[in-house]
Amino acid sequence: MLEKEIPQSQTSQNASYTVSKFGGTSVADYQAMLRCAQIIKSNSNNRLVVVSASAGVTNYLVRLSQEAVTLEEQTEIITNIRTIQFNITQHLSAEVESSLNAEINGLLDELSSHTLRQSQQYSVKQGDAILAFGEQFSSRIFAQVLISIGVNSAYFNVQQVMKTNSLYGKAVVDIEQLSAATRKLLAPKLSQQVLVTQGFIGQDGLGETTTLGRGGSDYSAALLAEALGADNLAIWTDVVGIFTTDPRITEQARAIKEISFGEAAEMATFGAKILHPATLIPAMRQNIPVFVGSSKEPEKGGTQIKQSVDSNPTYRSIALRREQTLVTVKSPAMLHASGFLAQVFGILAKHELSVDLITTSEISVALTFDNPSGSTQSLLTSTVVKELEQLCEVSVEHGLSLVAVIGNGLDCAKGIGQSIFQTINDINIRLICHGASANNLCFLVDEQDANHVVEKLHSELFV
Ligand code: ADP
Ligand code: ASP
Ligand code: MG
């Protein structure tokens, strides 16, 4: 499904289109939304806007989507969400404020009924219905903020086009359906109006609400850019582009002007939170350049991500992914036997678990899994472990972080092992993966060492 060619829509034949995505902090409050609205107004190529939920709202919804939340807590959270949204609408004209507030109250009533049911009888399906409310609020409000500064704009319900399977919490988009529906229902409207739609959410074949995973709005925007045949994708966030490492870890991190699709995709995959891991897949398929910049300081420029760039340094960046789980499976049956690994992977595939890193020895295999908190599904359940235990000895370790050094030609550059590991020779390295990719070298360290490792490596490799 994902590999098929996407037919280009009609839109880009006549005009140059940019799909612009604004993250949670960019639509956190009225001032932030206003800045984003000015960005949209400043360039008539900005036709489709994809928004995240206002900062903090999805975290509240994650709590509401969990089991057995008390009625008291439900009420408190819903009040807090109302306050976040009403603090924005109060800056609009009295008429717009009152009609938006009425719509928001209606949605909050729906949210309360879902939440009440969820606390009595939990289901992942209902969890997704709950998680999707944040983007429903912010997209309605942002369309009105655009109108308030004179941009002809309207709300568009992304569920008409973002068709997915029913893997709640991590739904897979059917890009053929997305493409066809976009051509029919979305593209024709863009010549008349700027449309504002929701990131992160979709709809399955049963008409139920689905979500694409935390941080999924970047991916939604990229998929929509692909389906529209857009010329550019702009990801507006709270930092002035992609940095050599997370600027929250070290002040020495610096913004990268240009980076190739391949390198940026490795960064996203290995935890650079700035982009959802799948964001660059649609962009690469259609060769759509991606810009990453700060909606607070748009004048400062940002990072251009494109197919090829002028410089290809050995070291480009360091990414960090926390909350990794390491599973070691051990069995003498592996020795000289065939089919053992197929059985292990068969169990993992059955439970739709994706493995990140793998290393092997004679009779054991170590595998890592991403285990993000806030995930609606517990990834490595005891059922999976029990099934694996039928085959072999299993040990599970938590509290690890994956450090990825990203660059070019890392598989054939001399001395990189020494530069990297000499720098952090005071640290216990739990697992190393090198050689499968020219673009990365990864290893696991204890969670409490992670920031120190990134800081030290960054000052050795980049300063
Ligand atoms: P948004 O809500 O706009 O989607 P996110 O919080 O998801 O924003 O992503 C932006 C954050 O990503 C930044 O504030 C920064 O802390 C973090 N980040 C992690 N790695 C990097 C990196 N290499 N470059 C820039 N930011 C990074
Ligand atoms: N609102 C969702 C989240 O917080 C999606 C996103 O922001 O990209 O994960
Ligand atoms: Mg994000």
Short mmCIF file of C-alpha atoms and ligand atoms in Angstrom, two decimals:
data_model
loop_
_atom_site.label_atom_id
_atom_site.label_comp_id
_atom_site.label_asym_id
_atom_site.label_seq_id
_atom_site.Cartn_x
_atom_site.Cartn_y
_atom_site.Cartn_z
CA MET A 1 0.00 0.00 0.00
CA LEU A 2 2.66 2.50 1.05
CA GLU A 3 5.02 1.69 -1.80
CA LYS A 4 2.65 2.50 -4.65
CA GLU A 5 3.06 5.60 -6.79
CA ILE A 6 0.93 8.56 -5.74
CA PRO A 7 -0.73 10.28 -8.68
CA GLN A 8 -0.01 14.01 -8.62
CA SER A 9 -3.07 16.10 -8.05
CA GLN A 10 -4.07 19.01 -10.25
CA THR A 11 -3.24 21.64 -7.67
CA SER A 12 0.45 22.13 -8.24
CA GLN A 13 0.09 22.43 -12.02
CA ASN A 14 -1.30 25.94 -11.73
CA ALA A 15 0.12 27.35 -8.55
CA SER A 16 2.87 26.78 -6.07
CA TYR A 17 1.46 25.26 -2.89
CA THR A 18 2.97 25.07 0.57
CA VAL A 19 1.54 22.91 3.32
CA SER A 20 2.32 24.51 6.69
CA LYS A 21 2.21 22.65 9.97
CA PHE A 22 2.15 24.36 13.36
CA GLY A 23 3.03 22.36 16.46
CA GLY A 24 1.54 22.56 19.96
CA THR A 25 3.60 25.49 21.27
CA SER A 26 2.93 27.43 18.06
CA VAL A 27 -0.82 27.26 18.75
CA ALA A 28 -0.55 27.32 22.55
CA ASP A 29 -2.18 30.71 23.10
CA TYR A 30 -3.61 33.66 21.23
CA GLN A 31 -0.31 35.49 20.68
CA ALA A 32 1.31 32.32 19.35
CA MET A 33 -1.64 31.67 17.00
CA LEU A 34 -1.54 35.25 15.79
CA ARG A 35 2.15 34.92 14.87
CA CYS A 36 1.33 31.76 12.90
CA ALA A 37 -1.55 33.50 11.17
CA GLN A 38 0.83 36.29 10.09
CA ILE A 39 3.19 33.67 8.64
CA ILE A 40 0.32 32.24 6.58
CA LYS A 41 -0.78 35.69 5.45
CA SER A 42 2.73 36.71 4.42
CA ASN A 43 2.86 34.24 1.52
CA SER A 44 -0.05 33.44 -0.76
CA ASN A 45 1.45 30.00 -1.48
CA ASN A 46 0.41 28.94 2.01
CA ARG A 47 -2.84 27.18 1.20
CA LEU A 48 -3.21 24.30 3.61
CA VAL A 49 -2.54 24.59 7.33
CA VAL A 50 -2.19 21.56 9.56
CA VAL A 51 -2.34 22.17 13.30
CA SER A 52 -1.51 20.22 16.43
CA ALA A 53 -3.52 20.54 19.61
CA SER A 54 -2.66 23.57 21.78
CA ALA A 55 0.34 22.73 24.00
CA GLY A 56 -0.61 20.57 26.97
CA VAL A 57 -4.02 19.52 25.64
CA THR A 58 -2.96 16.14 24.22
CA ASN A 59 -1.20 15.31 27.48
CA TYR A 60 -4.45 15.96 29.32
CA LEU A 61 -6.32 13.82 26.78
CA VAL A 62 -3.80 11.00 27.23
CA ARG A 63 -4.67 11.01 30.91
CA LEU A 64 -8.40 10.96 30.12
CA SER A 65 -7.90 8.07 27.69
CA GLN A 66 -6.49 5.89 30.47
CA GLU A 67 -8.30 3.38 32.61
CA ALA A 68 -10.15 4.21 35.82
CA VAL A 69 -9.70 7.97 35.98
CA THR A 70 -11.84 9.33 38.82
CA LEU A 71 -14.82 11.51 38.01
CA GLU A 72 -13.20 14.31 39.97
CA GLU A 73 -10.05 14.18 37.86
CA GLN A 74 -12.06 13.98 34.63
CA THR A 75 -13.96 17.13 35.56
CA GLU A 76 -10.80 18.96 36.55
CA ILE A 77 -9.02 18.09 33.30
CA ILE A 78 -11.98 19.07 31.14
CA THR A 79 -12.14 22.40 32.96
CA ASN A 80 -8.43 22.94 32.33
CA ILE A 81 -8.82 22.19 28.61
CA ARG A 82 -11.77 24.60 28.40
CA THR A 83 -9.67 27.29 30.06
CA ILE A 84 -6.78 26.83 27.58
CA GLN A 85 -9.13 27.16 24.61
CA PHE A 86 -11.33 29.95 25.99
CA ASN A 87 -8.22 31.98 26.85
CA ILE A 88 -7.60 32.07 23.10
CA THR A 89 -11.14 32.69 21.87
CA GLN A 90 -11.60 35.65 24.25
CA HIS A 91 -9.29 37.66 21.97
CA LEU A 92 -11.62 37.29 18.99
CA SER A 93 -14.70 39.42 18.31
CA ALA A 94 -17.59 38.87 20.75
CA GLU A 95 -19.64 37.18 18.05
CA VAL A 96 -16.90 34.79 16.96
CA GLU A 97 -15.97 34.09 20.57
CA SER A 98 -19.49 33.13 21.49
CA SER A 99 -20.04 30.84 18.49
CA LEU A 100 -16.61 29.18 18.92
CA ASN A 101 -17.18 28.71 22.65
CA ALA A 102 -20.54 27.10 21.95
CA GLU A 103 -18.86 24.69 19.50
CA ILE A 104 -16.07 23.95 21.97
CA ASN A 105 -18.59 23.33 24.76
CA GLY A 106 -20.47 20.93 22.50
CA LEU A 107 -17.24 19.04 21.79
CA LEU A 108 -16.33 19.05 25.50
CA ASP A 109 -19.71 17.48 26.29
CA GLU A 110 -18.95 14.71 23.76
CA LEU A 111 -15.50 14.36 25.33
CA SER A 112 -17.05 14.00 28.81
CA SER A 113 -19.33 11.19 27.67
CA HIS A 114 -16.40 9.33 26.09
CA THR A 115 -14.33 9.86 29.21
CA LEU A 116 -17.04 8.61 31.51
CA ARG A 117 -17.48 5.47 29.40
CA GLN A 118 -13.70 5.01 29.22
CA SER A 119 -13.42 5.11 33.01
CA GLN A 120 -16.11 2.42 33.26
CA GLN A 121 -15.15 0.24 30.33
CA TYR A 122 -11.75 0.88 28.81
CA SER A 123 -11.06 0.39 25.10
CA VAL A 124 -8.21 1.55 22.84
CA LYS A 125 -10.78 2.56 20.23
CA GLN A 126 -12.41 4.93 22.67
CA GLY A 127 -8.95 6.10 23.70
CA ASP A 128 -8.38 7.38 20.16
CA ALA A 129 -11.76 9.11 20.08
CA ILE A 130 -10.64 10.96 23.23
CA LEU A 131 -7.13 11.82 21.98
CA ALA A 132 -8.50 13.38 18.79
CA PHE A 133 -10.32 16.25 20.49
CA GLY A 134 -7.29 18.53 20.87
CA GLU A 135 -6.78 19.06 17.15
CA GLN A 136 -10.54 19.52 16.72
CA PHE A 137 -10.43 22.52 19.04
CA SER A 138 -7.24 24.14 17.75
CA SER A 139 -8.13 23.85 14.04
CA ARG A 140 -11.51 25.51 14.54
CA ILE A 141 -9.95 28.34 16.53
CA PHE A 142 -7.00 28.86 14.18
CA ALA A 143 -9.30 29.20 11.13
CA GLN A 144 -11.04 32.05 12.98
CA VAL A 145 -7.75 33.71 13.92
CA LEU A 146 -6.82 33.70 10.22
CA ILE A 147 -10.19 35.21 9.31
CA SER A 148 -9.71 37.87 12.00
CA ILE A 149 -6.60 39.15 10.19
CA GLY A 150 -8.27 39.13 6.79
CA VAL A 151 -7.33 35.72 5.41
CA ASN A 152 -10.16 33.92 3.62
CA SER A 153 -10.04 30.72 5.60
CA ALA A 154 -12.14 27.74 6.67
CA TYR A 155 -11.97 24.65 8.86
CA PHE A 156 -11.59 21.33 7.04
CA ASN A 157 -12.29 17.98 8.69
CA VAL A 158 -9.24 15.84 7.90
CA GLN A 159 -11.19 12.65 8.62
CA GLN A 160 -12.82 13.02 5.20
CA VAL A 161 -9.46 12.25 3.59
CA MET A 162 -7.08 10.73 6.19
CA LYS A 163 -8.32 7.15 5.88
CA THR A 164 -6.49 4.60 7.99
CA ASN A 165 -6.63 1.02 9.18
CA SER A 166 -8.02 0.22 12.64
CA LEU A 167 -4.74 -0.01 14.55
CA TYR A 168 -5.90 2.44 17.21
CA GLY A 169 -3.14 4.57 18.68
CA LYS A 170 -0.81 3.89 15.77
CA ALA A 171 -3.02 3.75 12.70
CA VAL A 172 -1.54 3.21 9.25
CA VAL A 173 -2.74 5.61 6.56
CA ASP A 174 -4.08 4.24 3.30
CA ILE A 175 -2.32 6.61 0.94
CA GLU A 176 -4.30 5.62 -2.11
CA GLN A 177 -7.56 6.51 -0.40
CA LEU A 178 -5.95 9.66 0.99
CA SER A 179 -4.79 10.68 -2.46
CA ALA A 180 -8.15 10.05 -4.14
CA ALA A 181 -10.15 11.80 -1.40
CA THR A 182 -7.73 14.74 -1.37
CA ARG A 183 -8.13 15.23 -5.11
CA LYS A 184 -11.87 15.12 -4.80
CA LEU A 185 -12.63 16.89 -1.55
CA LEU A 186 -9.67 19.05 -0.56
CA ALA A 187 -7.66 20.21 -3.58
CA PRO A 188 -10.53 21.94 -5.42
CA LYS A 189 -11.24 24.12 -2.37
CA LEU A 190 -7.69 25.38 -2.01
CA SER A 191 -7.87 27.76 -4.92
CA GLN A 192 -10.55 29.74 -3.08
CA GLN A 193 -9.61 29.48 0.58
CA VAL A 194 -6.86 28.69 3.00
CA LEU A 195 -7.99 25.53 4.73
CA VAL A 196 -7.09 24.67 8.31
CA THR A 197 -7.11 21.02 9.24
CA GLN A 198 -6.05 18.63 11.98
CA GLY A 199 -2.81 16.76 12.27
CA PHE A 200 -2.53 13.47 14.14
CA ILE A 201 -6.03 12.11 13.50
CA GLY A 202 -7.73 9.94 10.93
CA GLN A 203 -10.68 7.65 10.41
CA ASP A 204 -10.89 3.93 9.79
CA GLY A 205 -13.16 1.99 7.43
CA LEU A 206 -15.79 1.69 10.17
CA GLY A 207 -15.96 5.46 10.50
CA GLU A 208 -14.20 5.35 13.88
CA THR A 209 -11.62 7.95 14.87
CA THR A 210 -7.98 6.85 14.80
CA THR A 211 -4.69 8.53 15.71
CA LEU A 212 -1.26 8.24 14.11
CA GLY A 213 0.88 8.17 17.27
CA ARG A 214 2.27 10.98 19.44
CA GLY A 215 3.81 13.81 17.49
CA GLY A 216 1.95 12.55 14.41
CA SER A 217 0.91 15.97 13.07
CA ASP A 218 4.23 16.34 11.24
CA TYR A 219 3.49 13.09 9.46
CA SER A 220 -0.10 14.14 8.66
CA ALA A 221 1.21 17.34 7.08
CA ALA A 222 3.77 15.43 5.01
CA LEU A 223 1.12 12.96 3.81
CA LEU A 224 -1.19 15.79 2.84
CA ALA A 225 1.65 17.58 1.02
CA GLU A 226 2.30 14.39 -0.90
CA ALA A 227 -1.37 13.81 -1.72
CA LEU A 228 -1.71 17.40 -2.95
CA GLY A 229 1.51 17.36 -4.93
CA ALA A 230 2.55 20.42 -2.91
CA ASP A 231 5.80 22.18 -3.72
CA ASN A 232 6.88 22.70 -0.13
CA LEU A 233 6.23 21.50 3.36
CA ALA A 234 6.92 23.91 6.22
CA ILE A 235 7.13 22.59 9.78
CA TRP A 236 6.82 25.53 12.18
CA THR A 237 7.86 24.74 15.72
CA ASP A 238 9.57 26.30 18.77
CA VAL A 239 13.21 26.17 17.60
CA VAL A 240 14.89 27.86 14.64
CA GLY A 241 15.44 24.64 12.74
CA ILE A 242 17.11 21.29 13.20
CA PHE A 243 20.12 21.49 15.53
CA THR A 244 23.25 19.40 15.84
CA THR A 245 21.55 17.92 18.90
CA ASP A 246 18.54 18.72 21.04
CA PRO A 247 19.19 22.32 22.19
CA ARG A 248 17.57 21.41 25.51
CA ILE A 249 20.49 19.08 26.22
CA THR A 250 23.37 21.42 25.46
CA GLU A 251 23.62 25.14 24.77
CA GLN A 252 26.38 24.33 22.32
CA ALA A 253 23.90 22.81 19.87
CA ARG A 254 23.65 24.88 16.72
CA ALA A 255 21.14 25.11 13.89
CA ILE A 256 21.88 23.28 10.65
CA LYS A 257 21.18 25.31 7.49
CA GLU A 258 20.79 22.41 5.07
CA ILE A 259 20.49 18.69 5.58
CA SER A 260 19.73 15.79 3.24
CA PHE A 261 16.53 13.76 3.44
CA GLY A 262 18.56 10.70 4.40
CA GLU A 263 20.31 12.33 7.35
CA ALA A 264 17.19 14.09 8.62
CA ALA A 265 15.22 10.84 8.36
CA GLU A 266 17.87 9.08 10.47
CA MET A 267 17.65 11.87 13.05
CA ALA A 268 13.87 11.61 13.21
CA THR A 269 13.97 7.83 13.43
CA PHE A 270 16.51 7.89 16.22
CA GLY A 271 14.66 10.27 18.46
CA ALA A 272 15.23 13.88 17.41
CA LYS A 273 11.79 14.94 18.58
CA ILE A 274 11.76 17.86 16.19
CA LEU A 275 10.22 15.60 13.50
CA HIS A 276 7.92 12.61 13.85
CA PRO A 277 9.93 9.58 12.65
CA ALA A 278 7.79 9.01 9.54
CA THR A 279 7.61 12.65 8.40
CA LEU A 280 10.21 12.43 5.69
CA ILE A 281 8.90 9.27 4.04
CA PRO A 282 6.18 11.01 1.99
CA ALA A 283 8.42 14.02 1.35
CA MET A 284 11.15 11.76 -0.03
CA ARG A 285 8.71 9.79 -2.22
CA GLN A 286 7.62 12.99 -3.96
CA ASN A 287 10.85 14.94 -3.51
CA ILE A 288 9.10 17.74 -1.62
CA PRO A 289 11.59 20.06 0.13
CA VAL A 290 10.89 20.50 3.82
CA PHE A 291 11.57 23.65 5.83
CA VAL A 292 11.81 23.61 9.62
CA GLY A 293 11.66 26.95 11.44
CA SER A 294 10.42 28.77 14.51
CA SER A 295 6.97 30.33 14.41
CA LYS A 296 8.18 32.69 17.15
CA GLU A 297 11.15 33.92 15.14
CA PRO A 298 10.34 33.27 11.48
CA GLU A 299 12.77 35.99 10.42
CA LYS A 300 15.67 33.87 11.68
CA GLY A 301 15.19 31.33 8.88
CA GLY A 302 15.55 27.65 9.56
CA THR A 303 16.69 24.33 8.15
CA GLN A 304 16.11 23.21 4.57
CA ILE A 305 15.79 19.46 4.14
CA LYS A 306 16.21 18.30 0.56
CA GLN A 307 17.39 15.47 -1.60
CA SER A 308 21.00 16.52 -1.89
CA VAL A 309 23.03 19.17 -0.13
CA ASP A 310 26.44 20.73 -0.76
CA SER A 311 28.21 19.45 2.32
CA ASN A 312 28.16 15.89 3.62
CA PRO A 313 30.14 15.97 6.87
CA THR A 314 31.15 12.77 8.66
CA TYR A 315 29.37 14.00 11.78
CA ARG A 316 26.07 15.83 11.34
CA SER A 317 24.20 15.45 14.60
CA ILE A 318 23.52 13.38 17.68
CA ALA A 319 20.03 12.08 18.44
CA LEU A 320 18.81 10.66 21.71
CA ARG A 321 15.86 8.39 22.27
CA ARG A 322 14.88 7.69 25.84
CA GLU A 323 12.84 4.87 27.39
CA GLN A 324 14.29 2.03 25.41
CA THR A 325 13.68 -1.58 26.36
CA LEU A 326 16.34 -4.19 25.73
CA VAL A 327 15.21 -7.78 25.37
CA THR A 328 17.75 -10.57 25.28
CA VAL A 329 16.61 -13.97 24.09
CA LYS A 330 18.90 -16.87 24.74
CA SER A 331 18.68 -20.48 23.65
CA PRO A 332 21.18 -23.26 22.96
CA ALA A 333 18.71 -24.23 20.18
CA MET A 334 20.09 -21.28 18.23
CA LEU A 335 23.47 -22.93 17.85
CA HIS A 336 23.82 -24.17 14.26
CA ALA A 337 20.04 -24.29 13.97
CA SER A 338 17.89 -22.57 11.39
CA GLY A 339 14.46 -21.12 11.97
CA PHE A 340 14.91 -20.02 15.59
CA LEU A 341 15.09 -16.33 14.75
CA ALA A 342 12.13 -16.68 12.38
CA GLN A 343 10.07 -18.00 15.33
CA VAL A 344 11.14 -15.10 17.56
CA PHE A 345 10.32 -12.54 14.89
CA GLY A 346 7.08 -14.38 14.11
CA ILE A 347 5.89 -13.73 17.67
CA LEU A 348 6.93 -10.07 17.51
CA ALA A 349 5.24 -9.62 14.12
CA LYS A 350 2.05 -11.22 15.39
CA HIS A 351 1.91 -8.57 18.13
CA GLU A 352 2.85 -5.82 15.65
CA LEU A 353 6.00 -4.96 17.57
CA SER A 354 8.74 -3.31 15.63
CA VAL A 355 12.34 -4.03 16.57
CA ASP A 356 14.90 -1.23 16.40
CA LEU A 357 18.40 -2.51 17.00
CA ILE A 358 19.63 -6.08 16.87
CA THR A 359 22.89 -7.71 17.87
CA THR A 360 23.61 -11.40 18.03
CA SER A 361 26.05 -13.82 19.63
CA GLU A 362 26.30 -17.56 19.27
CA ILE A 363 23.28 -18.46 21.36
CA SER A 364 21.61 -15.16 22.13
CA VAL A 365 20.10 -12.18 20.39
CA ALA A 366 19.60 -8.72 21.86
CA LEU A 367 16.77 -6.59 20.53
CA THR A 368 15.68 -3.07 21.41
CA PHE A 369 12.18 -1.63 21.43
CA ASP A 370 10.96 1.90 21.68
CA ASN A 371 8.72 2.24 24.69
CA PRO A 372 7.40 5.79 24.79
CA SER A 373 5.45 6.88 27.82
CA GLY A 374 2.07 8.25 26.89
CA SER A 375 1.63 5.43 24.40
CA THR A 376 -1.92 4.17 24.60
CA GLN A 377 -0.71 0.62 24.19
CA SER A 378 1.79 -1.07 26.41
CA LEU A 379 4.21 -2.26 23.80
CA LEU A 380 6.00 -5.21 25.28
CA THR A 381 3.20 -6.89 27.15
CA SER A 382 3.62 -9.84 29.46
CA THR A 383 1.76 -11.92 26.84
CA VAL A 384 4.59 -11.35 24.35
CA VAL A 385 7.22 -12.17 26.95
CA LYS A 386 5.36 -15.36 27.93
CA GLU A 387 5.15 -16.45 24.31
CA LEU A 388 8.86 -15.83 23.83
CA GLU A 389 9.57 -17.79 27.02
CA GLN A 390 8.00 -20.87 25.39
CA LEU A 391 10.94 -20.73 22.98
CA CYS A 392 13.87 -19.46 24.98
CA GLU A 393 15.19 -17.71 28.06
CA VAL A 394 14.11 -14.06 28.02
CA SER A 395 15.49 -11.11 29.94
CA VAL A 396 14.00 -7.62 29.77
CA GLU A 397 15.87 -4.46 30.79
CA HIS A 398 14.33 -0.99 31.03
CA GLY A 399 15.77 2.43 31.80
CA LEU A 400 18.04 2.68 28.77
CA SER A 401 18.62 5.42 26.20
CA LEU A 402 19.66 5.08 22.61
CA VAL A 403 22.32 7.50 21.40
CA ALA A 404 22.71 7.81 17.61
CA VAL A 405 25.62 9.58 15.99
CA ILE A 406 24.40 10.65 12.55
CA GLY A 407 26.49 11.62 9.57
CA ASN A 408 27.86 10.46 6.25
CA GLY A 409 30.13 7.58 5.30
CA LEU A 410 30.23 6.37 8.90
CA ASP A 411 30.55 2.78 7.71
CA CYS A 412 33.88 3.43 6.03
CA ALA A 413 35.43 6.41 7.86
CA LYS A 414 38.57 5.47 9.78
CA GLY A 415 38.90 6.16 13.48
CA ILE A 416 35.30 7.02 14.26
CA GLY A 417 34.99 4.22 16.83
CA GLN A 418 37.96 5.66 18.66
CA SER A 419 36.76 9.28 18.52
CA ILE A 420 33.35 8.33 19.81
CA PHE A 421 34.13 5.75 22.47
CA GLN A 422 37.36 7.32 23.73
CA THR A 423 35.34 10.43 24.54
CA ILE A 424 32.95 8.51 26.76
CA ASN A 425 35.27 5.90 28.19
CA ASP A 426 33.86 6.50 31.67
CA ILE A 427 30.47 5.16 30.57
CA ASN A 428 29.13 1.63 30.36
CA ILE A 429 27.96 0.98 26.78
CA ARG A 430 25.23 -1.64 26.85
CA LEU A 431 24.98 -2.44 23.10
CA ILE A 432 26.51 -1.07 19.88
CA CYS A 433 25.14 -1.13 16.32
CA HIS A 434 27.40 -0.06 13.52
CA GLY A 435 27.85 -1.01 9.90
CA ALA A 436 24.29 -1.46 8.67
CA SER A 437 24.01 2.19 7.67
CA ALA A 438 26.47 4.74 6.33
CA ASN A 439 24.45 7.36 8.18
CA ASN A 440 24.49 6.21 11.77
CA LEU A 441 26.28 4.56 14.64
CA CYS A 442 24.06 3.78 17.62
CA PHE A 443 24.54 2.53 21.14
CA LEU A 444 22.62 2.10 24.36
CA VAL A 445 23.54 3.66 27.67
CA ASP A 446 21.89 3.90 31.07
CA GLU A 447 19.15 6.52 31.17
CA GLN A 448 20.97 8.53 33.86
CA ASP A 449 24.13 8.79 31.71
CA ALA A 450 22.34 9.85 28.54
CA ASN A 451 22.56 13.66 28.77
CA HIS A 452 26.16 13.52 29.90
CA VAL A 453 27.05 11.26 26.95
CA VAL A 454 25.37 13.56 24.43
CA GLU A 455 26.99 16.68 25.91
CA LYS A 456 30.45 15.12 25.93
CA LEU A 457 30.17 13.72 22.44
CA HIS A 458 28.75 16.94 21.10
CA SER A 459 31.62 18.99 22.45
CA GLU A 460 34.13 16.49 21.04
CA LEU A 461 32.56 16.07 17.57
CA PHE A 462 31.02 19.48 16.88
CA VAL A 463 32.71 22.26 18.83
P1 ADP B 1 6.07 20.73 18.02
O1 ADP B 1 5.12 20.82 19.15
O2 ADP B 1 6.22 22.01 17.26
O3 ADP B 1 5.82 19.56 17.13
P2 ADP B 1 8.17 19.29 19.38
O4 ADP B 1 8.25 19.56 20.85
O5 ADP B 1 7.52 18.04 18.95
O6 ADP B 1 7.48 20.55 18.69
O7 ADP B 1 9.63 19.35 18.73
C1 ADP B 1 10.44 20.48 18.98
C2 ADP B 1 11.46 20.13 20.04
O8 ADP B 1 12.30 19.10 19.55
C3 ADP B 1 12.43 21.24 20.38
O9 ADP B 1 11.90 22.12 21.34
C4 ADP B 1 13.67 20.48 20.87
O10 ADP B 1 13.75 20.44 22.27
C5 ADP B 1 13.43 19.07 20.38
N1 ADP B 1 14.58 18.55 19.60
C6 ADP B 1 15.12 17.31 19.75
N2 ADP B 1 16.15 17.14 18.93
C7 ADP B 1 16.29 18.29 18.24
C8 ADP B 1 17.20 18.72 17.23
N3 ADP B 1 18.17 17.93 16.78
N4 ADP B 1 17.05 19.96 16.74
C9 ADP B 1 16.06 20.78 17.19
N5 ADP B 1 15.18 20.43 18.14
C10 ADP B 1 15.28 19.19 18.67
N1 ASP B 2 -1.17 16.59 19.48
C1 ASP B 2 -0.47 15.37 19.20
C2 ASP B 2 0.62 15.14 20.25
O1 ASP B 2 0.79 15.95 21.13
C3 ASP B 2 0.12 15.33 17.82
C4 ASP B 2 1.19 16.38 17.54
O2 ASP B 2 1.32 17.37 18.26
O3 ASP B 2 1.90 16.20 16.57
O4 ASP B 2 1.25 14.13 20.22
MG MG B 3 6.28 17.50 17.34
#
